[in-house]
PDB file of C-alpha atoms in Angstrom:
ATOM      1  CA  UNK B   7     177.753  93.882  21.795  1.00  0.00           C
ATOM      2  CA  UNK B   8     179.607  91.929  19.426  1.00  0.00           C
ATOM      3  CA  UNK B   9     181.743  90.847  21.667  1.00  0.00           C
ATOM      4  CA  UNK B  10     181.372  88.831  25.299  1.00  0.00           C
ATOM      5  CA  UNK B  11     182.411  90.386  28.585  1.00  0.00           C
ATOM      6  CA  UNK B  12     185.410  87.498  28.966  1.00  0.00           C
ATOM      7  CA  UNK B  13     186.783  89.414  25.888  1.00  0.00           C
ATOM      8  CA  UNK B  14     186.738  92.427  27.234  1.00  0.00           C
ATOM      9  CA  UNK B  15     185.353  94.405  30.039  1.00  0.00           C
ATOM     10  CA  UNK B  16     181.533  95.188  29.251  1.00  0.00           C
ATOM     11  CA  UNK B  17     180.665  98.980  30.414  1.00  0.00           C
ATOM     12  CA  UNK B  18     177.200 100.241  31.420  1.00  0.00           C
ATOM     13  CA  UNK B  19     175.634 103.283  33.403  1.00  0.00           C
ATOM     14  CA  UNK B  20     173.993 102.058  36.258  1.00  0.00           C
ATOM     15  CA  UNK B  21     171.597 103.389  38.318  1.00  0.00           C
ATOM     16  CA  UNK B  22     172.086 103.358  41.942  1.00  0.00           C
ATOM     17  CA  UNK B  23     169.591 103.938  44.803  1.00  0.00           C
ATOM     18  CA  UNK B  24     169.880 103.959  48.686  1.00  0.00           C
ATOM     19  CA  UNK B  25     173.780 104.384  47.933  1.00  0.00           C
ATOM     20  CA  UNK B  26     173.857 100.838  46.275  1.00  0.00           C
ATOM     21  CA  UNK B  27     173.391  98.662  43.443  1.00  0.00           C
ATOM     22  CA  UNK B  28     173.166  94.507  42.957  1.00  0.00           C
ATOM     23  CA  UNK B  29     174.508  91.852  41.530  1.00  0.00           C
ATOM     24  CA  UNK B  30     171.865  89.635  42.240  1.00  0.00           C
ATOM     25  CA  UNK B  31     169.500  86.726  40.924  1.00  0.00           C
ATOM     26  CA  UNK B  32     165.952  87.452  39.992  1.00  0.00           C
ATOM     27  CA  UNK B  33     163.307  87.599  42.461  1.00  0.00           C
ATOM     28  CA  UNK B  34     166.298  88.851  45.029  1.00  0.00           C
ATOM     29  CA  UNK B  35     166.345  92.418  44.597  1.00  0.00           C
ATOM     30  CA  UNK B  36     163.744  93.139  47.237  1.00  0.00           C
ATOM     31  CA  UNK B  37     165.152  90.903  49.505  1.00  0.00           C
ATOM     32  CA  UNK B  38     167.121  91.426  53.220  1.00  0.00           C
ATOM     33  CA  UNK B  39     169.617  93.824  52.258  1.00  0.00           C
ATOM     34  CA  UNK B  40     173.435  92.856  53.241  1.00  0.00           C
ATOM     35  CA  UNK B  41     175.616  95.074  54.842  1.00  0.00           C
ATOM     36  CA  UNK B  42     179.203  96.233  53.430  1.00  0.00           C
ATOM     37  CA  UNK B  43     181.408  94.963  56.232  1.00  0.00           C
ATOM     38  CA  UNK B  44     184.598  95.635  54.190  1.00  0.00           C
ATOM     39  CA  UNK B  45     183.255  98.953  53.231  1.00  0.00           C
ATOM     40  CA  UNK B  46     182.027  98.285  49.095  1.00  0.00           C
ATOM     41  CA  UNK B  47     180.493  95.227  49.237  1.00  0.00           C
ATOM     42  CA  UNK B  48     177.836  92.418  51.213  1.00  0.00           C
ATOM     43  CA  UNK B  49     176.474  89.168  49.912  1.00  0.00           C
ATOM     44  CA  UNK B  50     174.124  87.172  50.802  1.00  0.00           C
ATOM     45  CA  UNK B  51     172.667  83.720  48.601  1.00  0.00           C
ATOM     46  CA  UNK B  52     172.095  84.915  45.355  1.00  0.00           C
ATOM     47  CA  UNK B  53     172.493  88.896  45.994  1.00  0.00           C
ATOM     48  CA  UNK B  54     175.645  91.302  46.385  1.00  0.00           C
ATOM     49  CA  UNK B  55     175.117  94.699  47.557  1.00  0.00           C
ATOM     50  CA  UNK B  56     177.584  97.505  46.190  1.00  0.00           C
ATOM     51  CA  UNK B  57     177.951 100.442  47.878  1.00  0.00           C
ATOM     52  CA  UNK B  58     177.847 103.822  46.336  1.00  0.00           C
ATOM     53  CA  UNK B  59     179.189 107.260  47.457  1.00  0.00           C
ATOM     54  CA  UNK B  60     176.319 108.746  45.391  1.00  0.00           C
ATOM     55  CA  UNK B  61     173.116 108.341  47.757  1.00  0.00           C
ATOM     56  CA  UNK B  62     171.478 108.210  44.332  1.00  0.00           C
ATOM     57  CA  UNK B  63     172.156 108.114  40.649  1.00  0.00           C
ATOM     58  CA  UNK B  64     173.691 106.773  37.785  1.00  0.00           C
ATOM     59  CA  UNK B  65     177.567 105.061  38.233  1.00  0.00           C
ATOM     60  CA  UNK B  66     179.624 103.631  35.924  1.00  0.00           C
ATOM     61  CA  UNK B  67     179.736 100.152  35.716  1.00  0.00           C
ATOM     62  CA  UNK B  68     182.158  97.431  33.768  1.00  0.00           C
ATOM     63  CA  UNK B  69     181.933  93.999  34.111  1.00  0.00           C
ATOM     64  CA  UNK B  70     184.547  90.850  32.601  1.00  0.00           C
ATOM     65  CA  UNK B  71     184.310  87.141  33.582  1.00  0.00           C
ATOM     66  CA  UNK B  72     186.983  85.139  33.559  1.00  0.00           C
ATOM     67  CA  UNK B  73     187.267  81.624  33.817  1.00  0.00           C
ATOM     68  CA  UNK B  74     190.460  81.474  36.236  1.00  0.00           C
ATOM     69  CA  UNK B  75     191.617  83.804  38.643  1.00  0.00           C
ATOM     70  CA  UNK B  76     193.827  86.678  37.003  1.00  0.00           C
ATOM     71  CA  UNK B  77     196.999  86.948  36.608  1.00  0.00           C
ATOM     72  CA  UNK B  78     197.920  89.849  38.483  1.00  0.00           C
ATOM     73  CA  UNK B  79     195.432  92.350  40.701  1.00  0.00           C
ATOM     74  CA  UNK B  80     195.602  95.571  39.142  1.00  0.00           C
ATOM     75  CA  UNK B  81     195.307  98.607  41.925  1.00  0.00           C
ATOM     76  CA  UNK B  82     196.466 101.522  40.169  1.00  0.00           C
ATOM     77  CA  UNK B  83     193.679 104.049  39.833  1.00  0.00           C
ATOM     78  CA  UNK B  84     191.107 102.619  41.720  1.00  0.00           C
ATOM     79  CA  UNK B  85     190.977 103.455  45.558  1.00  0.00           C
ATOM     80  CA  UNK B  86     189.306 100.168  46.544  1.00  0.00           C
ATOM     81  CA  UNK B  87     189.845  97.119  45.518  1.00  0.00           C
ATOM     82  CA  UNK B  88     188.787  93.610  47.086  1.00  0.00           C
ATOM     83  CA  UNK B  89     187.623  90.182  46.436  1.00  0.00           C
ATOM     84  CA  UNK B  90     184.025  88.532  47.441  1.00  0.00           C
ATOM     85  CA  UNK B  91     182.941  85.394  47.346  1.00  0.00           C
ATOM     86  CA  UNK B  92     179.215  85.287  46.176  1.00  0.00           C
ATOM     87  CA  UNK B  93     176.571  81.939  45.995  1.00  0.00           C
ATOM     88  CA  UNK B  94     174.863  81.830  43.080  1.00  0.00           C
ATOM     89  CA  UNK B  95     172.441  79.320  43.468  1.00  0.00           C
ATOM     90  CA  UNK B  96     170.841  79.631  40.532  1.00  0.00           C
ATOM     91  CA  UNK B  97     173.369  80.190  38.052  1.00  0.00           C
ATOM     92  CA  UNK B  98     172.310  83.969  37.094  1.00  0.00           C
ATOM     93  CA  UNK B  99     173.923  87.052  38.554  1.00  0.00           C
ATOM     94  CA  UNK B 100     173.660  90.051  36.794  1.00  0.00           C
ATOM     95  CA  UNK B 101     174.005  93.647  37.815  1.00  0.00           C
ATOM     96  CA  UNK B 102     170.421  95.078  38.758  1.00  0.00           C
ATOM     97  CA  UNK B 103     168.988  98.005  40.182  1.00  0.00           C
ATOM     98  CA  UNK B 104     166.371  98.630  42.779  1.00  0.00           C
ATOM     99  CA  UNK B 105     164.144 100.672  41.091  1.00  0.00           C
ATOM    100  CA  UNK B 106     165.208 100.816  37.908  1.00  0.00           C
ATOM    101  CA  UNK B 107     165.102  98.443  34.594  1.00  0.00           C
ATOM    102  CA  UNK B 108     168.572  96.350  34.686  1.00  0.00           C
ATOM    103  CA  UNK B 109     171.710  97.931  32.134  1.00  0.00           C
ATOM    104  CA  UNK B 110     172.552  95.939  29.379  1.00  0.00           C
ATOM    105  CA  UNK B 111     175.403  93.926  30.951  1.00  0.00           C
ATOM    106  CA  UNK B 112     175.775  90.055  30.256  1.00  0.00           C
ATOM    107  CA  UNK B 113     176.163  87.356  33.265  1.00  0.00           C
ATOM    108  CA  UNK B 114     178.169  87.467  35.924  1.00  0.00           C
ATOM    109  CA  UNK B 115     177.757  84.073  36.429  1.00  0.00           C
ATOM    110  CA  UNK B 116     178.177  81.948  33.164  1.00  0.00           C
ATOM    111  CA  UNK B 117     179.568  78.289  34.421  1.00  0.00           C
ATOM    112  CA  UNK B 118     176.635  77.585  36.114  1.00  0.00           C
ATOM    113  CA  UNK B 119     175.276  77.880  40.033  1.00  0.00           C
ATOM    114  CA  UNK B 120     178.247  77.936  42.131  1.00  0.00           C
ATOM    115  CA  UNK B 121     180.605  79.962  44.215  1.00  0.00           C
ATOM    116  CA  UNK B 122     181.974  82.837  42.477  1.00  0.00           C
ATOM    117  CA  UNK B 123     184.817  85.284  43.228  1.00  0.00           C
ATOM    118  CA  UNK B 124     184.096  89.156  42.295  1.00  0.00           C
ATOM    119  CA  UNK B 125     186.445  91.167  42.205  1.00  0.00           C
ATOM    120  CA  UNK B 126     185.515  94.969  42.831  1.00  0.00           C
ATOM    121  CA  UNK B 127     187.116  97.810  41.967  1.00  0.00           C
ATOM    122  CA  UNK B 128     185.911 101.373  42.546  1.00  0.00           C
ATOM    123  CA  UNK B 129     186.770 104.879  42.343  1.00  0.00           C
ATOM    124  CA  UNK B 130     185.063 108.298  43.204  1.00  0.00           C
ATOM    125  CA  UNK B 131     183.454 107.526  46.154  1.00  0.00           C
ATOM    126  CA  UNK B 132     184.455 110.976  47.972  1.00  0.00           C
ATOM    127  CA  UNK B 133     183.210 113.156  45.258  1.00  0.00           C
ATOM    128  CA  UNK B 134     179.872 114.087  46.269  1.00  0.00           C
ATOM    129  CA  UNK B 135     178.920 111.550  48.852  1.00  0.00           C
ATOM    130  CA  UNK B 136     175.235 111.288  49.625  1.00  0.00           C
ATOM    131  CA  UNK B 137     174.835 113.285  46.224  1.00  0.00           C
ATOM    132  CA  UNK B 138     172.865 113.220  43.275  1.00  0.00           C
ATOM    133  CA  UNK B 139     174.842 112.032  40.459  1.00  0.00           C
ATOM    134  CA  UNK B 140     172.800 113.092  37.136  1.00  0.00           C
ATOM    135  CA  UNK B 141     176.116 111.891  35.414  1.00  0.00           C
ATOM    136  CA  UNK B 142     177.877 109.470  36.336  1.00  0.00           C
ATOM    137  CA  UNK B 143     181.408 110.281  38.711  1.00  0.00           C
ATOM    138  CA  UNK B 144     182.312 106.887  40.392  1.00  0.00           C
ATOM    139  CA  UNK B 145     183.365 103.932  38.243  1.00  0.00           C
ATOM    140  CA  UNK B 146     183.402 100.512  39.210  1.00  0.00           C
ATOM    141  CA  UNK B 147     185.245  96.904  37.611  1.00  0.00           C
ATOM    142  CA  UNK B 148     183.559  93.966  38.681  1.00  0.00           C
ATOM    143  CA  UNK B 149     185.670  90.643  37.427  1.00  0.00           C
ATOM    144  CA  UNK B 150     184.033  87.106  38.313  1.00  0.00           C
ATOM    145  CA  UNK B 151     185.315  83.500  38.292  1.00  0.00           C
ATOM    146  CA  UNK B 152     184.228  80.305  39.425  1.00  0.00           C
ATOM    147  CA  UNK B 153     185.844  78.844  42.402  1.00  0.00           C
ATOM    148  CA  UNK B 154     185.790  75.403  44.636  1.00  0.00           C
ATOM    149  CA  UNK B 155     184.272  77.268  48.158  1.00  0.00           C
ATOM    150  CA  UNK B 156     183.950  80.499  49.766  1.00  0.00           C
ATOM    151  CA  UNK B 157     187.320  82.480  50.953  1.00  0.00           C
ATOM    152  CA  UNK B 158     186.933  85.300  53.256  1.00  0.00           C
ATOM    153  CA  UNK B 159     187.865  88.511  51.610  1.00  0.00           C
ATOM    154  CA  UNK B 160     190.957  89.533  50.294  1.00  0.00           C
ATOM    155  CA  UNK B 161     191.655  93.352  50.608  1.00  0.00           C
ATOM    156  CA  UNK B 162     194.183  94.696  47.942  1.00  0.00           C
ATOM    157  CA  UNK B 163     193.310  98.054  47.990  1.00  0.00           C
ATOM    158  CA  UNK B 164     191.933 100.268  51.292  1.00  0.00           C
ATOM    159  CA  UNK B 165     192.123 104.262  50.283  1.00  0.00           C
ATOM    160  CA  UNK B 166     188.714 106.042  50.001  1.00  0.00           C
ATOM    161  CA  UNK B 167     187.112 107.916  53.371  1.00  0.00           C
ATOM    162  CA  UNK B 168     183.258 106.577  52.178  1.00  0.00           C
ATOM    163  CA  UNK B 169     184.350 102.888  52.895  1.00  0.00           C
ATOM    164  CA  UNK B 170     186.392 103.952  55.958  1.00  0.00           C
ATOM    165  CA  UNK B 171     183.055 105.121  57.407  1.00  0.00           C
ATOM    166  CA  UNK B 172     180.877 102.170  55.988  1.00  0.00           C
ATOM    167  CA  UNK B 173     183.524  99.647  57.608  1.00  0.00           C
ATOM    168  CA  UNK B 174     183.674 101.454  61.180  1.00  0.00           C
ATOM    169  CA  UNK B 175     179.428 101.669  61.129  1.00  0.00           C
ATOM    170  CA  UNK B 176     179.027  98.640  59.978  1.00  0.00           C
ATOM    171  CA  UNK B 177     181.160  97.196  62.997  1.00  0.00           C
ATOM    172  CA  UNK B 178     179.213  99.505  65.368  1.00  0.00           C
ATOM    173  CA  UNK B 179     175.874  98.166  63.850  1.00  0.00           C
ATOM    174  CA  UNK B 180     176.516  94.845  64.275  1.00  0.00           C
ATOM    175  CA  UNK B 181     178.339  95.370  68.237  1.00  0.00           C
ATOM    176  CA  UNK B 182     175.067  97.044  68.718  1.00  0.00           C
ATOM    177  CA  UNK B 183     172.993  94.453  68.448  1.00  0.00           C
ATOM    178  CA  UNK B 184     174.816  91.824  69.736  1.00  0.00           C
ATOM    179  CA  UNK B 185     173.449  90.477  73.215  1.00  0.00           C
ATOM    180  CA  UNK B 186     176.933  91.769  75.424  1.00  0.00           C
ATOM    181  CA  UNK B 187     176.134  95.687  73.983  1.00  0.00           C
ATOM    182  CA  UNK B 188     172.516  95.672  74.862  1.00  0.00           C
ATOM    183  CA  UNK B 189     173.241  97.789  77.903  1.00  0.00           C
ATOM    184  CA  UNK B 190     172.715 101.336  77.816  1.00  0.00           C
ATOM    185  CA  UNK B 191     176.362 102.161  79.066  1.00  0.00           C
ATOM    186  CA  UNK B 192     177.762  99.823  76.105  1.00  0.00           C
ATOM    187  CA  UNK B 193     175.710 100.904  73.315  1.00  0.00           C
ATOM    188  CA  UNK B 194     178.696 102.117  70.771  1.00  0.00           C
ATOM    189  CA  UNK B 195     178.542 105.711  69.576  1.00  0.00           C
ATOM    190  CA  UNK B 196     178.504 106.503  66.025  1.00  0.00           C
ATOM    191  CA  UNK B 197     180.478 108.878  64.862  1.00  0.00           C
ATOM    192  CA  UNK B 198     178.082 111.601  62.686  1.00  0.00           C
ATOM    193  CA  UNK B 199     180.692 111.275  59.518  1.00  0.00           C
ATOM    194  CA  UNK B 200     180.031 107.819  59.256  1.00  0.00           C
ATOM    195  CA  UNK B 201     176.907 106.813  57.248  1.00  0.00           C
ATOM    196  CA  UNK B 202     173.791 105.855  58.438  1.00  0.00           C
ATOM    197  CA  UNK B 203     172.992 101.539  58.500  1.00  0.00           C
ATOM    198  CA  UNK B 204     169.343 101.047  57.694  1.00  0.00           C
ATOM    199  CA  UNK B 205     167.170  99.343  60.469  1.00  0.00           C
ATOM    200  CA  UNK B 206     165.600  96.704  58.531  1.00  0.00           C
ATOM    201  CA  UNK B 207     165.255  96.008  53.866  1.00  0.00           C
ATOM    202  CA  UNK B 208     162.932  97.944  52.447  1.00  0.00           C
ATOM    203  CA  UNK B 209     159.829  95.895  51.870  1.00  0.00           C
ATOM    204  CA  UNK B 210     157.944  95.385  48.263  1.00  0.00           C
ATOM    205  CA  UNK B 211     155.820  97.810  48.928  1.00  0.00           C
ATOM    206  CA  UNK B 212     157.636 100.515  50.465  1.00  0.00           C
ATOM    207  CA  UNK B 213     160.079 100.216  47.350  1.00  0.00           C
ATOM    208  CA  UNK B 214     156.547 100.427  45.359  1.00  0.00           C
ATOM    209  CA  UNK B 215     155.830 103.673  47.392  1.00  0.00           C
ATOM    210  CA  UNK B 216     159.176 105.734  47.011  1.00  0.00           C
ATOM    211  CA  UNK B 217     158.659 104.769  42.969  1.00  0.00           C
ATOM    212  CA  UNK B 218     155.492 106.126  42.666  1.00  0.00           C
ATOM    213  CA  UNK B 219     156.808 109.074  44.846  1.00  0.00           C
ATOM    214  CA  UNK B 220     159.336 109.627  42.500  1.00  0.00           C
ATOM    215  CA  UNK B 221     156.787 109.538  39.571  1.00  0.00           C
ATOM    216  CA  UNK B 222     154.539 112.225  40.913  1.00  0.00           C
ATOM    217  CA  UNK B 223     157.901 114.254  42.009  1.00  0.00           C
ATOM    218  CA  UNK B 224     158.420 114.230  38.408  1.00  0.00           C
ATOM    219  CA  UNK B 225     155.072 115.177  36.789  1.00  0.00           C
ATOM    220  CA  UNK B 226     154.717 117.707  38.677  1.00  0.00           C
ATOM    221  CA  UNK B 227     155.552 121.142  37.529  1.00  0.00           C
ATOM    222  CA  UNK B 228     158.289 122.980  38.929  1.00  0.00           C
ATOM    223  CA  UNK B 229     157.724 126.018  40.911  1.00  0.00           C
ATOM    224  CA  UNK B 230     159.461 129.347  40.985  1.00  0.00           C
ATOM    225  CA  UNK B 231     161.124 131.114  43.548  1.00  0.00           C
ATOM    226  CA  UNK B 232     158.639 134.301  43.714  1.00  0.00           C
ATOM    227  CA  UNK B 233     155.791 131.437  44.268  1.00  0.00           C
ATOM    228  CA  UNK B 234     157.615 129.617  46.990  1.00  0.00           C
ATOM    229  CA  UNK B 235     157.793 132.970  48.591  1.00  0.00           C
ATOM    230  CA  UNK B 236     154.259 134.307  48.732  1.00  0.00           C
ATOM    231  CA  UNK B 237     153.032 130.324  49.429  1.00  0.00           C
ATOM    232  CA  UNK B 238     155.275 131.039  52.660  1.00  0.00           C
ATOM    233  CA  UNK B 239     153.611 134.489  53.283  1.00  0.00           C
ATOM    234  CA  UNK B 240     150.397 132.924  52.942  1.00  0.00           C
ATOM    235  CA  UNK B 241     150.960 130.072  54.987  1.00  0.00           C
ATOM    236  CA  UNK B 242     152.347 132.827  57.734  1.00  0.00           C
ATOM    237  CA  UNK B 243     149.549 135.580  57.275  1.00  0.00           C
ATOM    238  CA  UNK B 244     147.150 132.755  57.961  1.00  0.00           C
ATOM    239  CA  UNK B 245     148.727 130.662  60.517  1.00  0.00           C
ATOM    240  CA  UNK B 246     146.203 131.429  64.014  1.00  0.00           C
ATOM    241  CA  UNK B 247     148.367 134.133  66.857  1.00  0.00           C
ATOM    242  CA  UNK B 248     149.692 131.807  69.947  1.00  0.00           C
ATOM    243  CA  UNK B 249     147.496 131.751  73.412  1.00  0.00           C
ATOM    244  CA  UNK B 250     150.971 132.937  74.689  1.00  0.00           C
TER     245      UNK B 250
END
């Protein structure tokens, strides 16, 4: 890569798992998972999660770092565009994955520790929500630049159904965990079309167990449909009769 991310956006295929990939500093990948109140990105100090329509698989991510805010907001061709403030205590933000090696993309905090403004562009999240993306079907463009203080999110475009579902689901989740909503008749109901929120972040042990399970599934020999049917018939034949 001969050009820097400040000259032109640099692009890579990024592995998403559990509906997200990360903008994170080292040693924060397995930490608490921030929720996306805006439907696209949520953050904690040193870490942000960008939420994908695909449950797992590859998405295309382009990044570009700037010294100052861009002169204009480009919304054409994108489903979601917003600005979000992210604190980089170590100045070591990069695109990272939960259960894969980080992609070959440059630092998102090249000007050292501090607050960075992150502009996230997204499209394609409604293409195959909850699916497995063997080939990328979603595109993301991430711009970053330093700023003197954190600011509220600035929303430039919000049009995809997936983001709307996250906004409603996150609002319901936060309300449900507020003391004023603890009585059963006050619990907000989740629409079946809204994404399910994780009740807690994954622990490092759980992440390792998932990784081992995936490796075992990949190494397991394929079973033909005929063999599957034979096994079902064998189980039914060997099942004891009910006492009823």
